[in-house]
Amino acid sequence: MTETRSPRKVLILGALSAMAAATARRLAAQGAEFVLTGRKADALEREANDLKARGAGSVSIQVIDLLETSRCDAVMDLAVEAMGGLDTVLVFYGILGDQAQAETDPQEAERIIAVNYSSAVHWVMAAARALEAHAGSSGVLLTASSVAGDRGRRSNFVYGSAKAGLSVLMQGLAHKWAAQDNAPRAVNLKLGFVDTPMTDGIEKGGPLWAKPDDIAAIAERALVKGGPNVYAPWFWRFIMLAIRVTPFFVFNKVNL
Amino acid sequence: MTSDFHPQTAKRSWGRVVEAHHDVARPGSPEAAAALLPVLQDRGETGLPIGLGRSYGDSNLNPDGALIETARLDHYIEFDPDAGVLRAEAGVSLDDILRLIVPRGWFLPTTPGTRYVTLGGAIANDVHGKNHHLAGSFGCHLRRFTLARSDRGVLDIRPDSEPDLFAATIGGLGLTGLILDVELQLVPIRSACIDQHVEPLRNVDAFFDIAEARATDYEHTVAWIDCTARGDRLGQGVFSSGNWAASGGLEPHAAKAGPALPVDAPGFALNPLTLRAFNMVYRRVQLLKPQNSRVHYAGFFHPLDSIRDWNRLYGARGFYQYQSVIPFDTAREATREMLDRIARSGQGSFLAVLKTLGDRPSPGLMSFPMPGVTLALDFANAGTKTLQLMAELDALVKSSGGRLYPAKDGRISADMFQQGYPEWERVETLRDPALSSAFWRRVTS
Ligand SMILES: Cc1cc2nc3c(=O)[nH]c(=O)nc-3n(C[C@H](O)[C@H](O)[C@H](O)COP(=O)(O)OP(=O)(O)OC[C@H]3O[C@@H](n4cnc5c(N)ncnc54)[C@H](O)[C@@H]3O)c2cc1C
Ligand SMILES: NC(=O)c1ccc[n+]([C@@H]2O[C@H](COP(=O)([O-])OP(=O)(O)OC[C@H]3O[C@@H](n4cnc5c(N)ncnc54)[C@H](OP(=O)(O)O)[C@@H]3O)[C@@H](O)[C@H]2O)c1
């Protein structure tokens, strides 16, 4: 899909996520500019070269652990300076964590919540302020949440609760912006199963597994229109609808 | 195995005949990929690089061993759109590359009949295309590549700095090390279109006459052969030639392939009757096209790519592909004889392709192409009778001084292979001790 707008100025939080990289490639082909953030300098460098070859206007990198939420505003300022503006923020960082461990070790539970939710609150708020100030209605804030947040399941409910928090946060932000003139858009992807390093340990196959580029195509479209909640791929809307309306006495027997 | 490797129970190649258990790793960076080789070596296990799995038989499988998938080595390193020089990681597909370079007026020096192959796979099989008679094979256009080995670490391989490993890796079937990245010289195009010329072939003799005539005027040539026809119609078909068009825009192919075949076709879908009907209809349709027309490169070079997972058409038992090359001196006789055997057997498929290969030498030690005529076709797997037919064809190829294409093979004997590729022992000496394949164990035993 090609847009008739000037190339995007994109800040990616968690640019090394497989889905973030796939999305960035699509935007690079349209000449977008980027500030990439992540923890690994070499890997960010590699990503930057790839995006430049694919047509990105400019790419700079910021090595940061996104748990360092004291740097939120500074990173926004840096992005604005590097690209001469900012109109798109993609929040892709996250961890699956270990549910079993989280049930006995509060630190693991804490870590899952800190990465997927509490730090994200800081970044989402800072990004919202920056987009309001620098982009107005051309701004978009997109987050990667999960269908795991739609109903608690025994296999991953700590992670699920953090993603539920993120989804509600974005829902609220979208609600706030809907009431304002010249406000940016908030889009929250509710992702199903995606074949990325995060799910490498899980045996794959079957029609429910999407590829990172399938998600990237959905994200690319969601940046232009739709939302605030976008199930990715779309069929998860119906799967989750079925799962949500399943009565407890049935649900409790299913191993999910 | 370390946690980098995950068990996968039913890994198959494109022909889907071989199905085996593998421990599969998908390293996320070139460094992580290179680090896997010493791990394998320490554990006394073998691994094999695998790209998009488009090889048909067992040359890209390593049953009960490990596979290193290059899917995540998919980054570009540098693209110079002025000079047409591209540096990319080995898991980047030709599909991806064409979408990047065509709009900037560049094309691959040669392309196989599908875009869904990786750079690593293109080198390891030293692939050829419709322009082989002029351009030679893929390996003829490589400037350098990076190779990771269990014994020597990461190496910069150039024709002058590491001539042995350069030559052994081109057509080296993934055995000399894991290719990490590649530098290619692209060729300029003025449009994304081909001016195509289509003409009927009365029989196999006509092929030899027309192929010779067209090779001088056309950059791309190929013939499609109806392998159900017999008698004086033996080898009837369609000859297609093409040159890059001077205009027509630089639009690349569409990003996504068409609809996928969702399930295996039932085993009876392909039988002599449906085959004959298909061949007849296909030939008519081809000949109904105007003799000269302007077509997009995707339809011209990669006709099958518009149907995803077409290999499932052959049903759950899978299929074999058979591809031979026979030197010019003996080609006419041998091709006629082979087509005759195939037609009599009633087992030929709808995709018999005949093409002349040229004399531009490849740097590769075990490169398949040689000057002569190559025949390629599918056989649905019907068990013993299919193997028997292929064994008969093997005998013909062997006695005519020809050889078979490892990318397509899952069954030839050691003897047959070694006669066709006398340099195999040099490759064996240069093989990375941590790498092996089902194919290699068979043909070197
Ligand atoms: C429809 C179709 C049409 C085709 N047409 C042609 C044609 O016209 N001409 C032609 O020559 N071939 C043709 N082929 C064959 C195809 O081009 C080759 O099999 C090619 O090697 C497949 O690439 P791949 O990435 O899928 O490699 P795979 O099949 O996954 O692997 C092939 C070999 O490459 C090795 N390898 C892969 N990556 C690396 C790496 N990074 N480092 C070292 N070794 C590596 C593997 O070990 C293996 O030996 C065709 C195949 C299909 C399905
Ligand atoms: N894959 C799925 O099936 C699935 C399903 C639903 C939702 N999601 C969500 O989708 C998003 C993208 O995930 P993915 O599947 O693309 O997985 P991925 O490739 O593993 O990406 C996750 C990224 O988050 C980064 N990250 C984690 N903690 C960080 C921190 N403290 N600071 C900076 N970066 C950090 C990781 O960086 P490092 O490389 O430095 O560790 C990694 O690059 C995640 O939010 C995930 O929860 C995924």
PDB file of N, CA and C and ligand atoms in Angstrom, chain A residues 14-20 38-40 64-67 91-96 115-116 144-147 159 163 191-199 209, ligand 2:
ATOM      1  N   GLY A  14      11.780  -0.940  20.655  1.00  0.00           N
ATOM      2  CA  GLY A  14      11.902  -2.384  20.457  1.00  0.00           C
ATOM      3  C   GLY A  14      12.052  -2.709  18.981  1.00  0.00           C
ATOM      4  N   ALA A  15      12.974  -2.021  18.315  1.00  0.00           N
ATOM      5  CA  ALA A  15      13.120  -2.150  16.865  1.00  0.00           C
ATOM      6  C   ALA A  15      13.651  -3.515  16.447  1.00  0.00           C
ATOM      7  N   LEU A  16      14.192  -4.280  17.385  1.00  0.00           N
ATOM      8  CA  LEU A  16      14.741  -5.587  17.034  1.00  0.00           C
ATOM      9  C   LEU A  16      13.691  -6.693  17.100  1.00  0.00           C
ATOM     10  N   SER A  17      12.510  -6.377  17.523  1.00  0.00           N
ATOM     11  CA  SER A  17      11.426  -7.368  17.460  1.00  0.00           C
ATOM     12  C   SER A  17      11.235  -7.755  15.992  1.00  0.00           C
ATOM     13  N   ALA A  18      10.968  -9.040  15.768  1.00  0.00           N
ATOM     14  CA  ALA A  18      10.817  -9.524  14.394  1.00  0.00           C
ATOM     15  C   ALA A  18       9.690  -8.790  13.680  1.00  0.00           C
ATOM     16  N   MET A  19       8.612  -8.538  14.414  1.00  0.00           N
ATOM     17  CA  MET A  19       7.473  -7.853  13.782  1.00  0.00           C
ATOM     18  C   MET A  19       7.776  -6.380  13.543  1.00  0.00           C
ATOM     19  N   ALA A  20       8.511  -5.772  14.459  1.00  0.00           N
ATOM     20  CA  ALA A  20       8.882  -4.370  14.264  1.00  0.00           C
ATOM     21  C   ALA A  20       9.763  -4.249  13.019  1.00  0.00           C
ATOM     22  N   GLY A  38      16.709  -0.163  21.039  1.00  0.00           N
ATOM     23  CA  GLY A  38      16.831  -1.547  21.465  1.00  0.00           C
ATOM     24  C   GLY A  38      18.071  -1.678  22.320  1.00  0.00           C
ATOM     25  N   ARG A  39      18.320  -2.919  22.793  1.00  0.00           N
ATOM     26  CA  ARG A  39      19.429  -3.081  23.734  1.00  0.00           C
ATOM     27  C   ARG A  39      20.756  -3.422  23.090  1.00  0.00           C
ATOM     28  N   LYS A  40      20.717  -3.904  21.803  1.00  0.00           N
ATOM     29  CA  LYS A  40      21.935  -4.449  21.204  1.00  0.00           C
ATOM     30  C   LYS A  40      22.444  -3.558  20.080  1.00  0.00           C
ATOM     31  N   ILE A  64      19.281   1.417  24.208  1.00  0.00           N
ATOM     32  CA  ILE A  64      18.634   1.682  25.502  1.00  0.00           C
ATOM     33  C   ILE A  64      17.884   0.452  25.986  1.00  0.00           C
ATOM     34  N   ASP A  65      17.925   0.226  27.289  1.00  0.00           N
ATOM     35  CA  ASP A  65      17.028  -0.745  27.917  1.00  0.00           C
ATOM     36  C   ASP A  65      15.748   0.009  28.211  1.00  0.00           C
ATOM     37  N   LEU A  66      14.659  -0.421  27.634  1.00  0.00           N
ATOM     38  CA  LEU A  66      13.419   0.346  27.723  1.00  0.00           C
ATOM     39  C   LEU A  66      12.800   0.315  29.116  1.00  0.00           C
ATOM     40  N   LEU A  67      13.403  -0.423  30.029  1.00  0.00           N
ATOM     41  CA  LEU A  67      12.975  -0.322  31.431  1.00  0.00           C
ATOM     42  C   LEU A  67      13.453   0.986  32.057  1.00  0.00           C
ATOM     43  N   VAL A  91       5.372   0.699  19.273  1.00  0.00           N
ATOM     44  CA  VAL A  91       5.828   0.083  20.525  1.00  0.00           C
ATOM     45  C   VAL A  91       5.758  -1.439  20.353  1.00  0.00           C
ATOM     46  N   PHE A  92       6.907  -2.045  20.131  1.00  0.00           N
ATOM     47  CA  PHE A  92       6.917  -3.478  19.842  1.00  0.00           C
ATOM     48  C   PHE A  92       7.654  -4.307  20.880  1.00  0.00           C
ATOM     49  N   TYR A  93       8.369  -3.676  21.809  1.00  0.00           N
ATOM     50  CA  TYR A  93       9.150  -4.502  22.725  1.00  0.00           C
ATOM     51  C   TYR A  93       8.234  -5.277  23.662  1.00  0.00           C
ATOM     52  N   GLY A  94       8.702  -6.405  24.137  1.00  0.00           N
ATOM     53  CA  GLY A  94       7.901  -7.227  25.029  1.00  0.00           C
ATOM     54  C   GLY A  94       8.608  -8.534  25.327  1.00  0.00           C
ATOM     55  N   ILE A  95       8.143  -9.199  26.378  1.00  0.00           N
ATOM     56  CA  ILE A  95       8.664 -10.541  26.661  1.00  0.00           C
ATOM     57  C   ILE A  95       7.498 -11.453  27.013  1.00  0.00           C
ATOM     58  N   LEU A  96       7.673 -12.723  26.735  1.00  0.00           N
ATOM     59  CA  LEU A  96       6.649 -13.697  27.077  1.00  0.00           C
ATOM     60  C   LEU A  96       6.805 -14.117  28.540  1.00  0.00           C
ATOM     61  N   VAL A 115       8.098  -5.081  31.975  1.00  0.00           N
ATOM     62  CA  VAL A 115       8.424  -4.924  30.552  1.00  0.00           C
ATOM     63  C   VAL A 115       7.160  -4.672  29.733  1.00  0.00           C
ATOM     64  N   ASN A 116       6.151  -5.533  29.933  1.00  0.00           N
ATOM     65  CA  ASN A 116       4.986  -5.469  29.041  1.00  0.00           C
ATOM     66  C   ASN A 116       3.986  -4.383  29.422  1.00  0.00           C
ATOM     67  N   ALA A 144       1.911  -3.105  20.331  1.00  0.00           N
ATOM     68  CA  ALA A 144       1.742  -4.543  20.090  1.00  0.00           C
ATOM     69  C   ALA A 144       1.252  -5.202  21.368  1.00  0.00           C
ATOM     70  N   SER A 145      -0.044  -5.454  21.427  1.00  0.00           N
ATOM     71  CA  SER A 145      -0.594  -6.171  22.559  1.00  0.00           C
ATOM     72  C   SER A 145      -0.902  -7.606  22.123  1.00  0.00           C
ATOM     73  N   SER A 146      -1.730  -8.297  22.896  1.00  0.00           N
ATOM     74  CA  SER A 146      -1.908  -9.714  22.598  1.00  0.00           C
ATOM     75  C   SER A 146      -3.324 -10.164  22.905  1.00  0.00           C
ATOM     76  N   VAL A 147      -3.771 -11.171  22.172  1.00  0.00           N
ATOM     77  CA  VAL A 147      -5.074 -11.757  22.481  1.00  0.00           C
ATOM     78  C   VAL A 147      -5.046 -12.420  23.859  1.00  0.00           C
ATOM     79  N   TYR A 159       1.493 -12.706  31.938  1.00  0.00           N
ATOM     80  CA  TYR A 159       1.714 -11.988  30.676  1.00  0.00           C
ATOM     81  C   TYR A 159       0.396 -11.413  30.160  1.00  0.00           C
ATOM     82  N   LYS A 163      -0.670  -7.520  29.222  1.00  0.00           N
ATOM     83  CA  LYS A 163      -1.134  -7.095  27.898  1.00  0.00           C
ATOM     84  C   LYS A 163      -2.561  -6.530  27.986  1.00  0.00           C
ATOM     85  N   LEU A 191      -2.432  -9.267  18.938  1.00  0.00           N
ATOM     86  CA  LEU A 191      -1.781 -10.278  18.112  1.00  0.00           C
ATOM     87  C   LEU A 191      -2.127 -11.685  18.550  1.00  0.00           C
ATOM     88  N   GLY A 192      -2.267 -12.551  17.563  1.00  0.00           N
ATOM     89  CA  GLY A 192      -2.446 -13.985  17.835  1.00  0.00           C
ATOM     90  C   GLY A 192      -1.090 -14.661  17.881  1.00  0.00           C
ATOM     91  N   PHE A 193      -0.983 -15.870  17.324  1.00  0.00           N
ATOM     92  CA  PHE A 193       0.304 -16.577  17.313  1.00  0.00           C
ATOM     93  C   PHE A 193       1.149 -16.082  16.150  1.00  0.00           C
ATOM     94  N   VAL A 194       2.362 -15.640  16.434  1.00  0.00           N
ATOM     95  CA  VAL A 194       3.241 -15.186  15.365  1.00  0.00           C
ATOM     96  C   VAL A 194       4.582 -15.916  15.489  1.00  0.00           C
ATOM     97  N   ASP A 195       5.082 -16.367  14.351  1.00  0.00           N
ATOM     98  CA  ASP A 195       6.322 -17.136  14.317  1.00  0.00           C
ATOM     99  C   ASP A 195       7.528 -16.186  14.415  1.00  0.00           C
ATOM    100  N   THR A 196       7.965 -15.912  15.622  1.00  0.00           N
ATOM    101  CA  THR A 196       9.101 -15.008  15.871  1.00  0.00           C
ATOM    102  C   THR A 196      10.013 -15.666  16.909  1.00  0.00           C
ATOM    103  N   PRO A 197      11.167 -15.065  17.179  1.00  0.00           N
ATOM    104  CA  PRO A 197      12.048 -15.652  18.193  1.00  0.00           C
ATOM    105  C   PRO A 197      11.329 -15.854  19.538  1.00  0.00           C
ATOM    106  N   MET A 198      10.348 -15.015  19.827  1.00  0.00           N
ATOM    107  CA  MET A 198       9.626 -15.137  21.093  1.00  0.00           C
ATOM    108  C   MET A 198       8.947 -16.496  21.233  1.00  0.00           C
ATOM    109  N   THR A 199       8.540 -17.070  20.116  1.00  0.00           N
ATOM    110  CA  THR A 199       7.797 -18.332  20.163  1.00  0.00           C
ATOM    111  C   THR A 199       8.619 -19.501  19.623  1.00  0.00           C
ATOM    112  N   TRP A 209      -0.848 -19.816  12.772  1.00  0.00           N
ATOM    113  CA  TRP A 209       0.434 -19.136  12.915  1.00  0.00           C
ATOM    114  C   TRP A 209       0.675 -18.144  11.781  1.00  0.00           C
TER     115      TRP A 209
HETATM  116  N1  LIG C   2       5.120 -13.679  18.788  1.00  0.00           N
HETATM  117  C1  LIG C   2       3.888 -13.807  19.204  1.00  0.00           C
HETATM  118  O1  LIG C   2       3.254 -14.847  19.001  1.00  0.00           O
HETATM  119  C2  LIG C   2       3.207 -12.659  19.939  1.00  0.00           C
HETATM  120  C3  LIG C   2       1.861 -12.800  20.260  1.00  0.00           C
HETATM  121  C4  LIG C   2       1.212 -11.769  20.893  1.00  0.00           C
HETATM  122  C5  LIG C   2       1.894 -10.594  21.186  1.00  0.00           C
HETATM  123  N2  LIG C   2       3.226 -10.477  20.875  1.00  0.00           N
HETATM  124  C6  LIG C   2       3.896  -9.202  21.227  1.00  0.00           C
HETATM  125  O2  LIG C   2       4.466  -8.636  20.064  1.00  0.00           O
HETATM  126  C7  LIG C   2       5.596  -7.838  20.417  1.00  0.00           C
HETATM  127  C8  LIG C   2       6.757  -8.163  19.504  1.00  0.00           C
HETATM  128  O3  LIG C   2       7.216  -9.472  19.774  1.00  0.00           O
HETATM  129  P1  LIG C   2       7.905 -10.436  18.698  1.00  0.00           P
HETATM  130  O4  LIG C   2       7.045 -11.615  18.573  1.00  0.00           O
HETATM  131  O5  LIG C   2       8.288  -9.666  17.510  1.00  0.00           O
HETATM  132  O6  LIG C   2       9.127 -10.970  19.557  1.00  0.00           O
HETATM  133  P2  LIG C   2      10.687 -10.689  19.524  1.00  0.00           P
HETATM  134  O7  LIG C   2      11.193 -10.770  18.139  1.00  0.00           O
HETATM  135  O8  LIG C   2      11.240 -11.572  20.565  1.00  0.00           O
HETATM  136  O9  LIG C   2      10.787  -9.174  19.991  1.00  0.00           O
HETATM  137  C9  LIG C   2      10.681  -8.716  21.283  1.00  0.00           C
HETATM  138  C10 LIG C   2      11.683  -7.602  21.402  1.00  0.00           C
HETATM  139  O10 LIG C   2      11.506  -6.903  22.635  1.00  0.00           O
HETATM  140  C11 LIG C   2      12.773  -6.502  23.057  1.00  0.00           C
HETATM  141  N3  LIG C   2      12.833  -6.210  24.473  1.00  0.00           N
HETATM  142  C12 LIG C   2      12.414  -6.970  25.498  1.00  0.00           C
HETATM  143  N4  LIG C   2      12.680  -6.363  26.639  1.00  0.00           N
HETATM  144  C13 LIG C   2      13.282  -5.181  26.357  1.00  0.00           C
HETATM  145  C14 LIG C   2      13.814  -4.113  27.128  1.00  0.00           C
HETATM  146  N5  LIG C   2      13.758  -4.127  28.443  1.00  0.00           N
HETATM  147  N6  LIG C   2      14.405  -3.089  26.488  1.00  0.00           N
HETATM  148  C15 LIG C   2      14.466  -3.069  25.159  1.00  0.00           C
HETATM  149  N7  LIG C   2      13.985  -4.055  24.367  1.00  0.00           N
HETATM  150  C16 LIG C   2      13.397  -5.090  24.975  1.00  0.00           C
HETATM  151  C17 LIG C   2      13.658  -7.677  22.727  1.00  0.00           C
HETATM  152  O11 LIG C   2      14.980  -7.202  22.666  1.00  0.00           O
HETATM  153  P3  LIG C   2      16.250  -8.146  22.916  1.00  0.00           P
HETATM  154  O12 LIG C   2      16.594  -8.721  21.580  1.00  0.00           O
HETATM  155  O13 LIG C   2      17.282  -7.175  23.423  1.00  0.00           O
HETATM  156  O14 LIG C   2      15.863  -9.165  23.955  1.00  0.00           O
HETATM  157  C18 LIG C   2      13.109  -8.104  21.382  1.00  0.00           C
HETATM  158  O15 LIG C   2      13.791  -7.480  20.332  1.00  0.00           O
HETATM  159  C19 LIG C   2       5.854  -8.117  21.890  1.00  0.00           C
HETATM  160  O16 LIG C   2       5.340  -7.062  22.649  1.00  0.00           O
HETATM  161  C20 LIG C   2       5.054  -9.382  22.159  1.00  0.00           C
HETATM  162  O17 LIG C   2       4.615  -9.443  23.500  1.00  0.00           O
HETATM  163  C21 LIG C   2       3.890 -11.492  20.254  1.00  0.00           C
END
